[in-house]
PDB file of C-alpha atoms and ligand atoms in Angstrom:
ATOM      1  CA  MET A   1      71.279  -4.945   5.337  1.00  0.00           C
ATOM      2  CA  ASP A   2      71.524  -1.148   5.217  1.00  0.00           C
ATOM      3  CA  LEU A   3      68.731   1.359   5.533  1.00  0.00           C
ATOM      4  CA  PHE A   4      68.688   2.335   1.816  1.00  0.00           C
ATOM      5  CA  GLY A   5      68.386  -1.252   0.743  1.00  0.00           C
ATOM      6  CA  TYR A   6      65.419  -1.605   3.114  1.00  0.00           C
ATOM      7  CA  ILE A   7      63.675   1.495   1.716  1.00  0.00           C
ATOM      8  CA  ASN A   8      64.341   0.292  -1.840  1.00  0.00           C
ATOM      9  CA  ASP A   9      62.671  -2.976  -0.982  1.00  0.00           C
ATOM     10  CA  ILE A  10      59.558  -1.152   0.248  1.00  0.00           C
ATOM     11  CA  VAL A  11      59.406   1.064  -2.848  1.00  0.00           C
ATOM     12  CA  ALA A  12      59.861  -1.932  -5.102  1.00  0.00           C
ATOM     13  CA  PHE A  13      57.055  -3.697  -3.244  1.00  0.00           C
ATOM     14  CA  PHE A  14      54.605  -0.862  -3.942  1.00  0.00           C
ATOM     15  CA  GLN A  15      55.746  -0.565  -7.556  1.00  0.00           C
ATOM     16  CA  ARG A  16      54.667  -4.096  -8.316  1.00  0.00           C
ATOM     17  CA  PRO A  17      51.915  -4.254 -11.016  1.00  0.00           C
ATOM     18  CA  ILE A  18      49.541  -5.978  -8.605  1.00  0.00           C
ATOM     19  CA  TRP A  19      48.760  -2.589  -6.987  1.00  0.00           C
ATOM     20  CA  ARG A  20      47.896  -0.977 -10.270  1.00  0.00           C
ATOM     21  CA  ASN A  21      45.670  -3.908 -11.125  1.00  0.00           C
ATOM     22  CA  LEU A  22      43.979  -3.699  -7.719  1.00  0.00           C
ATOM     23  CA  ILE A  23      43.189  -0.013  -8.227  1.00  0.00           C
ATOM     24  CA  TYR A  24      41.790  -0.724 -11.716  1.00  0.00           C
ATOM     25  CA  GLY A  25      39.790  -3.541 -10.181  1.00  0.00           C
ATOM     26  CA  PHE A  26      38.313  -1.237  -7.571  1.00  0.00           C
ATOM     27  CA  VAL A  27      37.444   1.454 -10.132  1.00  0.00           C
ATOM     28  CA  TYR A  28      35.809  -1.000 -12.541  1.00  0.00           C
ATOM     29  CA  GLY A  29      34.028  -2.719  -9.676  1.00  0.00           C
ATOM     30  CA  PHE A  30      32.724   0.618  -8.447  1.00  0.00           C
ATOM     31  CA  ILE A  31      31.491   1.583 -11.928  1.00  0.00           C
ATOM     32  CA  PHE A  32      29.837  -1.836 -12.294  1.00  0.00           C
ATOM     33  CA  ILE A  33      28.032  -1.486  -8.949  1.00  0.00           C
ATOM     34  CA  LEU A  34      26.976   2.042  -9.915  1.00  0.00           C
ATOM     35  CA  ILE A  35      25.431   0.772 -13.174  1.00  0.00           C
ATOM     36  CA  VAL A  36      23.661  -2.085 -11.364  1.00  0.00           C
ATOM     37  CA  VAL A  37      22.242   0.281  -8.730  1.00  0.00           C
ATOM     38  CA  TRP A  38      21.226   2.728 -11.487  1.00  0.00           C
ATOM     39  CA  LEU A  39      19.328   0.040 -13.398  1.00  0.00           C
ATOM     40  CA  ALA A  40      17.837  -1.272 -10.145  1.00  0.00           C
ATOM     41  CA  PHE A  41      16.435   2.228  -9.477  1.00  0.00           C
ATOM     42  CA  VAL A  42      14.907   2.269 -12.966  1.00  0.00           C
ATOM     43  CA  TYR A  43      13.345  -1.169 -12.529  1.00  0.00           C
ATOM     44  CA  TRP A  44      12.085  -0.402  -9.018  1.00  0.00           C
ATOM     45  CA  THR A  45      10.479   2.854 -10.219  1.00  0.00           C
ATOM     46  CA  TYR A  46       8.769   1.057 -13.125  1.00  0.00           C
ATOM     47  CA  ARG A  47       7.359  -1.642 -10.846  1.00  0.00           C
ATOM     48  CA  ASP A  48       6.309   0.756  -8.067  1.00  0.00           C
ATOM     49  CA  SER A  49       4.609   3.110 -10.525  1.00  0.00           C
ATOM     50  CA  LYS A  50       2.726   0.231 -12.143  1.00  0.00           C
ATOM     51  CA  LEU A  51       1.498  -0.955  -8.735  1.00  0.00           C
ATOM     52  CA  ARG A  52       0.255   2.520  -7.913  1.00  0.00           C
ATOM     53  CA  SER A  53      -1.405   3.607 -11.179  1.00  0.00           C
ATOM     54  CA  GLU A  54      -1.866   0.397 -13.221  1.00  0.00           C
ATOM     55  CA  SER A  55      -0.898   2.533 -16.212  1.00  0.00           C
ATOM     56  CA  VAL A  56       2.034   1.195 -18.250  1.00  0.00           C
ATOM     57  CA  VAL A  57       2.470   4.594 -19.907  1.00  0.00           C
ATOM     58  CA  SER A  58       3.122   6.427 -16.647  1.00  0.00           C
ATOM     59  CA  ALA A  59       5.302   3.555 -15.402  1.00  0.00           C
ATOM     60  CA  VAL A  60       7.475   3.756 -18.541  1.00  0.00           C
ATOM     61  CA  PHE A  61       7.538   7.550 -18.263  1.00  0.00           C
ATOM     62  CA  TRP A  62       8.810   7.476 -14.686  1.00  0.00           C
ATOM     63  CA  ALA A  63      11.304   4.701 -15.508  1.00  0.00           C
ATOM     64  CA  LEU A  64      12.720   6.931 -18.265  1.00  0.00           C
ATOM     65  CA  VAL A  65      12.859   9.921 -15.908  1.00  0.00           C
ATOM     66  CA  VAL A  66      14.874   7.852 -13.419  1.00  0.00           C
ATOM     67  CA  LEU A  67      17.034   6.415 -16.249  1.00  0.00           C
ATOM     68  CA  VAL A  68      18.026   9.954 -17.289  1.00  0.00           C
ATOM     69  CA  LEU A  69      18.153  11.754 -13.935  1.00  0.00           C
ATOM     70  CA  ASN A  70      18.762   8.785 -11.615  1.00  0.00           C
ATOM     71  CA  PHE A  71      18.832   9.984  -7.986  1.00  0.00           C
ATOM     72  CA  LEU A  72      17.199  13.294  -8.843  1.00  0.00           C
ATOM     73  CA  GLY A  73      14.516  11.534 -10.908  1.00  0.00           C
ATOM     74  CA  LEU A  74      13.920   9.054  -8.113  1.00  0.00           C
ATOM     75  CA  ILE A  75      13.426  11.877  -5.602  1.00  0.00           C
ATOM     76  CA  ILE A  76      10.996  13.652  -7.965  1.00  0.00           C
ATOM     77  CA  TYR A  77       9.099  10.385  -8.446  1.00  0.00           C
ATOM     78  CA  LEU A  78       8.924   9.731  -4.679  1.00  0.00           C
ATOM     79  CA  ILE A  79       7.420  13.203  -4.191  1.00  0.00           C
ATOM     80  CA  LEU A  80       4.896  12.999  -7.033  1.00  0.00           C
ATOM     81  CA  ARG A  81       3.872   9.327  -6.987  1.00  0.00           C
ATOM     82  CA  PRO A  82       0.315   8.381  -5.918  1.00  0.00           C
ATOM     83  CA  PRO A  83       0.290   7.771  -2.152  1.00  0.00           C
ATOM     84  CA  GLU A  84      -1.453   4.382  -2.375  1.00  0.00           C
ATOM     85  CA  PHE A  85      -1.185   1.139  -4.290  1.00  0.00           C
ATOM     86  CA  ILE A  86      -4.011   0.789  -6.816  1.00  0.00           C
ATOM     87  CA  ASP A  87      -5.060  -2.559  -5.301  1.00  0.00           C
ATOM     88  CA  ASP A  88      -5.523  -0.910  -1.881  1.00  0.00           C
ATOM     89  CA  VAL A  89      -7.626   1.855  -3.430  1.00  0.00           C
ATOM     90  CA  ILE A  90      -9.849  -0.668  -5.254  1.00  0.00           C
ATOM     91  CA  GLU A  91     -10.191  -2.797  -2.133  1.00  0.00           C
ATOM     92  CA  ARG A  92     -11.100   0.199   0.030  1.00  0.00           C
ATOM     93  CA  ASP A  93     -13.664   1.439  -2.497  1.00  0.00           C
ATOM     94  CA  LEU A  94     -15.237  -2.015  -2.574  1.00  0.00           C
ATOM     95  CA  GLU A  95     -15.360  -2.083   1.226  1.00  0.00           C
ATOM     96  CA  ILE A  96     -17.019   1.351   1.363  1.00  0.00           C
ATOM     97  CA  GLU A  97     -19.513   0.255  -1.287  1.00  0.00           C
ATOM     98  CA  ARG A  98     -20.303  -2.906   0.676  1.00  0.00           C
ATOM     99  CA  MET A  99     -20.826  -0.930   3.899  1.00  0.00           C
ATOM    100  CA  GLN A 100     -23.036   1.527   2.016  1.00  0.00           C
ATOM    101  CA  THR A 101     -25.307  -1.218   0.674  1.00  0.00           C
ATOM    102  CA  LEU A 102     -25.475  -2.698   4.153  1.00  0.00           C
ATOM    103  CA  LEU A 103     -26.510   0.660   5.607  1.00  0.00           C
ATOM    104  CA  ASP A 104     -28.903   1.485   2.771  1.00  0.00           C
ATOM    105  CA  SER A 105     -30.790  -1.773   2.933  1.00  0.00           C
ATOM    106  CA  LYS A 106     -31.491  -1.367   6.669  1.00  0.00           C
ATOM    107  CA  GLN A 107     -31.228  -5.075   7.129  1.00  0.00           C
ATOM    108  CA  SER A 108     -30.245  -6.986  10.203  1.00  0.00           C
ATOM    109  CA  ASN A 109     -30.351 -10.534  11.491  1.00  0.00           C
ATOM    110  CA  CYS A 110     -33.136 -12.166  13.428  1.00  0.00           C
ATOM    111  CA  PRO A 111     -31.880 -12.564  17.027  1.00  0.00           C
ATOM    112  CA  ALA A 112     -33.359 -16.084  17.135  1.00  0.00           C
ATOM    113  CA  CYS A 113     -32.584 -17.717  13.772  1.00  0.00           C
ATOM    114  CA  ARG A 114     -30.018 -15.253  12.285  1.00  0.00           C
ATOM    115  CA  SER A 115     -32.026 -14.944   9.059  1.00  0.00           C
ATOM    116  CA  LEU A 116     -31.722 -11.672   7.173  1.00  0.00           C
ATOM    117  CA  ILE A 117     -34.703  -9.458   8.098  1.00  0.00           C
ATOM    118  CA  LYS A 118     -35.662  -5.837   7.563  1.00  0.00           C
ATOM    119  CA  ASP A 119     -35.569  -3.447  10.503  1.00  0.00           C
ATOM    120  CA  ASP A 120     -39.312  -2.713  10.375  1.00  0.00           C
ATOM    121  CA  PHE A 121     -40.459  -6.335  10.440  1.00  0.00           C
ATOM    122  CA  LEU A 122     -42.872  -7.014  13.323  1.00  0.00           C
ATOM    123  CA  ILE A 123     -42.231 -10.741  13.286  1.00  0.00           C
ATOM    124  CA  CYS A 124     -39.493 -12.931  11.790  1.00  0.00           C
ATOM    125  CA  PRO A 125     -40.959 -14.548   8.662  1.00  0.00           C
ATOM    126  CA  TYR A 126     -38.691 -17.564   9.085  1.00  0.00           C
ATOM    127  CA  CYS A 127     -39.033 -18.529  12.762  1.00  0.00           C
ATOM    128  CA  ARG A 128     -42.044 -16.433  13.822  1.00  0.00           C
ATOM    129  CA  LYS A 129     -40.118 -14.701  16.625  1.00  0.00           C
ATOM    130  CA  LYS A 130     -41.785 -11.456  17.669  1.00  0.00           C
ATOM    131  CA  LEU A 131     -39.402  -8.628  16.766  1.00  0.00           C
ATOM    132  CA  ARG A 132     -41.399  -5.425  17.234  1.00  0.00           C
ATOM    133  CA  ASN A 133     -44.758  -4.150  18.429  1.00  0.00           C
ATOM    134  CA  SER A 134     -46.859  -1.966  16.218  1.00  0.00           C
ATOM    135  CA  CYS A 135     -47.938   1.304  17.804  1.00  0.00           C
ATOM    136  CA  ILE A 136     -51.495   1.113  19.158  1.00  0.00           C
ATOM    137  CA  ASN A 137     -52.207   4.540  17.652  1.00  0.00           C
ATOM    138  CA  CYS A 138     -50.249   4.956  14.384  1.00  0.00           C
ATOM    139  CA  GLY A 139     -49.172   1.383  13.697  1.00  0.00           C
ATOM    140  CA  LYS A 140     -45.460   2.135  13.220  1.00  0.00           C
ATOM    141  CA  PRO A 141     -43.060  -0.642  14.240  1.00  0.00           C
ATOM    142  CA  LEU A 142     -41.647  -0.069  17.740  1.00  0.00           C
ATOM    143  CA  SER A 143     -38.936  -1.858  19.708  1.00  0.00           C
ATOM    144  CA  LEU A 144     -40.411  -4.318  22.186  1.00  0.00           C
ATOM    145  CA  ASN A 145     -39.158  -2.328  25.230  1.00  0.00           C
ATOM    146  CA  TRP A 146     -40.253   1.152  24.139  1.00  0.00           C
ATOM    147  CA  LYS A 147     -42.768   2.701  26.560  1.00  0.00           C
ATOM    148  CA  VAL A 148     -43.948   5.442  24.227  1.00  0.00           C
ATOM    149  CA  CYS A 149     -44.216   5.720  20.436  1.00  0.00           C
ATOM    150  CA  PRO A 150     -41.532   8.138  19.125  1.00  0.00           C
ATOM    151  CA  TYR A 151     -43.668   8.922  16.059  1.00  0.00           C
ATOM    152  CA  CYS A 152     -46.970   9.903  17.655  1.00  0.00           C
ATOM    153  CA  ARG A 153     -46.073  10.192  21.403  1.00  0.00           C
ATOM    154  CA  THR A 154     -48.756   7.652  22.370  1.00  0.00           C
ATOM    155  CA  THR A 155     -47.947   5.737  25.557  1.00  0.00           C
ATOM    156  CA  GLN A 156     -48.057   2.024  24.846  1.00  0.00           C
TER     157      GLN A 156
HETATM  158 ZN1  LIG B   1     -36.103 -15.662  12.992  1.00  0.00          ZN
HETATM  159 ZN1  LIG B   2     -47.494   5.789  17.240  1.00  0.00          ZN
END
């Protein structure tokens, strides 16, 4: 077998249609993956926007932006989107509201029976535990261990 015959064999090998088909396969596969990723971006943007604003209109708007601009649209959306999920915002607002009512009501629990009592109660209405003294001068409710009334400066 001479050298030219050997080279011809190699050339013939690479001229076989399987190579052309492989290249077409790669190109079509690449385009297919590109389309899938593109649509995945659109879907992800729609879902993420809906979770953050609960507005279908803005979710559809951003999905369209990403559909047209793809990567660029996605970057714009990531910059402009609300920083928090709407559920987190609602939950945090509820928590703040709950804390506020707790603070406003000035309520606490009886150290003996755990019943809900107001801070200025002198005695627990449920178990009769003594909670505070009333000032001997002005009658304001004082903690049991206070030596002087903070309202009228009278020593107890
Ligand atoms: Zn009690
Ligand atoms: Zn007093």
